[in-house]
Short mmCIF file of C-alpha atoms in Angstrom, two decimals:
data_model
loop_
_atom_site.label_atom_id
_atom_site.label_comp_id
_atom_site.label_asym_id
_atom_site.label_seq_id
_atom_site.Cartn_x
_atom_site.Cartn_y
_atom_site.Cartn_z
CA MET F 533 -40.16 -3.99 0.54
CA ALA F 534 -41.98 -1.28 2.11
CA GLY F 535 -40.69 0.64 5.27
CA GLU F 536 -36.64 -0.34 4.19
CA THR F 537 -34.64 2.48 5.24
CA VAL F 538 -32.54 3.10 1.56
CA ILE F 539 -29.47 5.12 1.70
CA THR F 540 -26.73 6.44 -0.38
CA VAL F 541 -23.13 6.32 0.95
CA VAL F 542 -19.87 8.09 -0.82
CA GLY F 543 -16.58 7.15 0.82
CA ASN F 544 -13.36 5.07 0.57
CA LEU F 545 -13.09 1.02 1.12
CA THR F 546 -10.87 0.78 4.18
CA ALA F 547 -9.45 -2.67 3.20
CA ASP F 548 -9.99 -4.91 0.04
CA PRO F 549 -13.49 -6.79 0.45
CA GLU F 550 -13.28 -9.88 2.13
CA LEU F 551 -14.76 -12.69 0.09
CA ARG F 552 -16.14 -15.83 1.81
CA TYR F 553 -18.53 -18.71 1.33
CA THR F 554 -21.21 -19.97 3.19
CA GLN F 555 -21.64 -23.81 4.08
CA SER F 556 -24.06 -24.21 1.25
CA GLY F 557 -21.56 -22.24 -1.01
CA VAL F 558 -23.14 -18.77 -1.51
CA PRO F 559 -20.69 -16.11 -1.88
CA VAL F 560 -20.71 -12.93 0.45
CA ALA F 561 -18.23 -10.49 0.24
CA ASN F 562 -18.21 -7.73 3.57
CA PHE F 563 -16.21 -4.26 3.53
CA THR F 564 -16.08 -1.20 5.17
CA ILE F 565 -16.69 2.34 3.43
CA ALA F 566 -15.61 5.37 5.56
CA SER F 567 -17.50 8.34 4.66
CA THR F 568 -15.90 11.41 5.94
CA PRO F 569 -17.64 14.97 5.40
CA ARG F 570 -15.56 18.10 4.62
CA THR F 571 -16.26 21.63 5.44
CA PHE F 572 -14.77 24.78 4.14
CA ASP F 573 -13.37 27.06 7.30
CA ARG F 574 -13.81 30.85 5.70
CA ALA F 575 -11.55 31.73 8.65
CA SER F 576 -8.61 29.68 8.02
CA GLY F 577 -9.47 29.45 4.19
CA GLU F 578 -9.01 25.23 4.33
CA TRP F 579 -10.98 22.52 3.95
CA LYS F 580 -11.38 20.78 7.26
CA ASP F 581 -12.23 16.92 7.96
CA GLY F 582 -15.26 16.30 10.29
CA GLU F 583 -16.09 12.98 12.01
CA ALA F 584 -15.85 10.04 9.94
CA LEU F 585 -18.69 7.51 9.53
CA PHE F 586 -17.41 3.97 9.09
CA LEU F 587 -20.34 1.70 8.07
CA ARG F 588 -19.94 -2.01 7.47
CA ALA F 589 -21.40 -3.08 4.32
CA SER F 590 -22.15 -6.62 2.56
CA VAL F 591 -22.92 -7.90 -0.84
CA TRP F 592 -23.98 -11.61 -1.33
CA ARG F 593 -23.63 -14.07 -4.56
CA ASP F 594 -22.40 -13.11 -7.81
CA PHE F 595 -22.78 -9.44 -6.77
CA ALA F 596 -20.10 -10.48 -4.17
CA GLU F 597 -17.78 -12.22 -6.33
CA HIS F 598 -17.78 -8.95 -8.75
CA VAL F 599 -17.22 -6.49 -6.16
CA ALA F 600 -14.29 -8.74 -4.43
CA GLY F 601 -12.72 -8.85 -8.05
CA SER F 602 -13.26 -5.14 -8.73
CA MET F 603 -12.75 -3.24 -5.39
CA THR F 604 -9.71 -2.37 -3.60
CA LYS F 605 -8.63 -0.13 -0.49
CA GLY F 606 -8.95 3.12 -0.78
CA MET F 607 -11.30 3.09 -3.71
CA ARG F 608 -13.77 5.61 -3.60
CA VAL F 609 -17.17 4.38 -4.03
CA ILE F 610 -20.95 5.07 -4.47
CA ALA F 611 -22.94 2.76 -2.28
CA GLN F 612 -26.67 2.43 -2.26
CA GLY F 613 -28.61 -0.08 0.13
CA ASN F 614 -30.84 -0.83 2.81
CA LEU F 615 -29.83 -0.34 6.59
CA ARG F 616 -29.87 -3.10 8.87
CA GLN F 617 -29.70 -2.95 12.74
CA ARG F 618 -28.34 -6.11 14.04
CA ASN F 619 -28.62 -6.87 18.02
CA TYR F 620 -25.83 -9.45 19.27
CA GLU F 621 -24.34 -10.46 22.82
CA THR F 622 -20.67 -10.33 23.19
CA ARG F 623 -19.03 -13.17 24.42
CA GLU F 624 -18.45 -11.42 27.91
CA GLY F 625 -22.26 -11.39 27.79
CA GLU F 626 -22.94 -7.49 26.86
CA ARG F 627 -25.49 -6.87 24.23
CA ARG F 628 -24.61 -4.74 21.57
CA THR F 629 -26.15 -3.18 18.49
CA SER F 630 -24.74 -2.70 15.14
CA VAL F 631 -25.70 -1.15 12.06
CA GLU F 632 -25.09 -2.31 8.60
CA LEU F 633 -25.64 -1.42 5.03
CA ASP F 634 -27.37 -4.27 2.75
CA VAL F 635 -25.70 -2.99 -0.51
CA GLN F 636 -28.12 -3.28 -3.76
CA GLU F 637 -25.69 -1.29 -5.86
CA ILE F 638 -21.96 0.04 -5.65
CA GLY F 639 -19.76 1.32 -7.84
CA PRO F 640 -16.37 3.66 -8.23
CA SER F 641 -16.79 7.35 -7.81
CA LEU F 642 -15.74 8.92 -11.27
CA ARG F 643 -15.17 12.51 -9.21
CA TYR F 644 -11.08 11.63 -9.15
CA ALA F 645 -10.60 8.38 -11.23
CA THR F 646 -11.64 6.70 -14.28
CA ALA F 647 -13.14 3.46 -14.87
CA GLN F 648 -13.59 0.47 -17.37
CA VAL F 649 -16.57 -1.64 -17.31
CA THR F 650 -16.43 -5.32 -18.43
CA ARG F 651 -20.04 -7.20 -18.45
CA THR F 652 -20.10 -10.44 -17.14
CA ALA F 653 -22.03 -13.15 -18.50
CA SER F 654 -25.48 -14.20 -16.77
CA SER F 655 -25.49 -16.92 -14.42
CA GLY F 656 -29.17 -17.05 -14.17
CA ASN F 657 -28.76 -19.06 -10.77
CA SER F 658 -29.01 -16.56 -8.52
CA GLY F 659 -26.53 -17.60 -6.20
CA ALA F 660 -25.07 -20.95 -6.65
CA ARG F 661 -21.31 -21.19 -7.30
CA GLY F 662 -20.31 -22.11 -11.00
CA GLY F 663 -23.41 -20.80 -12.82
CA ASN F 664 -23.49 -21.24 -16.79
CA ASN F 665 -19.82 -20.70 -16.94
CA ALA F 666 -17.94 -22.92 -18.78
CA PRO F 667 -15.85 -26.16 -17.74
CA GLY F 668 -12.55 -24.76 -16.09
CA GLN F 669 -13.83 -21.39 -16.08
CA VAL F 670 -13.67 -19.39 -12.70
CA PRO F 671 -17.10 -18.35 -11.34
CA GLY F 672 -17.74 -14.51 -11.85
CA ALA F 673 -15.34 -14.17 -14.85
CA THR F 674 -15.85 -11.63 -17.15
CA GLN F 675 -17.02 -12.54 -20.75
CA PRO F 676 -16.98 -10.09 -23.62
CA ALA F 677 -20.26 -8.44 -24.20
CA GLN F 678 -22.18 -10.04 -26.88
CA GLN F 679 -23.87 -7.15 -29.30
CA SER F 680 -28.11 -7.66 -28.85
CA SER F 681 -30.74 -5.64 -30.37
CA GLU F 682 -31.99 -5.39 -26.64
CA GLU F 683 -28.90 -3.90 -25.75
CA PRO F 684 -27.24 -1.43 -27.71
CA TRP F 685 -24.85 0.04 -25.09
CA ALA F 686 -22.99 -3.40 -25.35
CA THR F 687 -20.90 -2.56 -28.39
CA PRO F 688 -19.96 1.11 -28.82
CA GLY F 689 -21.69 2.72 -31.88
CA SER F 690 -23.89 -0.01 -32.34
CA THR F 691 -26.94 2.27 -32.71
CA GLY F 692 -25.40 4.40 -35.10
CA ALA F 693 -23.26 7.78 -34.16
CA ASP F 694 -22.15 7.38 -30.86
CA ALA F 695 -22.68 10.96 -29.75
CA TRP F 696 -21.21 10.13 -26.27
CA SER F 697 -17.79 9.42 -26.95
CA THR F 698 -17.40 12.11 -29.75
CA PRO F 699 -15.29 15.07 -28.60
CA GLY F 700 -17.44 18.08 -28.34
CA SER F 701 -20.85 16.45 -29.48
CA PHE F 702 -22.23 18.24 -26.39
CA SER F 703 -22.18 21.82 -25.10
CA ASP F 704 -23.29 23.41 -21.88
CA ASP F 705 -26.29 24.88 -23.99
CA THR F 706 -27.40 21.46 -24.94
CA PRO F 707 -30.91 21.02 -23.78
CA PHE F 708 -31.66 17.58 -21.47
#
């Protein structure tokens, strides 16, 4: 949509994502990302933390179940989405404004950690619980990736030599 304010935030989750369901059964996960700038103080020779930004964020549908099942408190994440401003009134009648992040993409930061990705089966239902899961299967449960000619990344080495996982296959002088 034109005119959206899209931002990317790098920070840590302040708590586990909170997964809830609307009255119609649509999953939504809410969480807060704390982003703290760091600067190097040459006088003291130390890194100093700046003022932290606490940004409330949300994701919907299958995405919410994926986030709630994958992300935990303290995890460093990279999130991209649209800023939303919401006006509301407190019980005491005070008018307030809240700025929140409607997350479009999120993943773990790999600067100080590693991650293993497991592809989930596509439900194709854009939000209703259950989707195309087998009877007795938990909605949003991960499925083994199936090899497909359109998805060569689904199985390591399915396109021949897997240069990305071969140690020493790339050097600093490799042109990109």
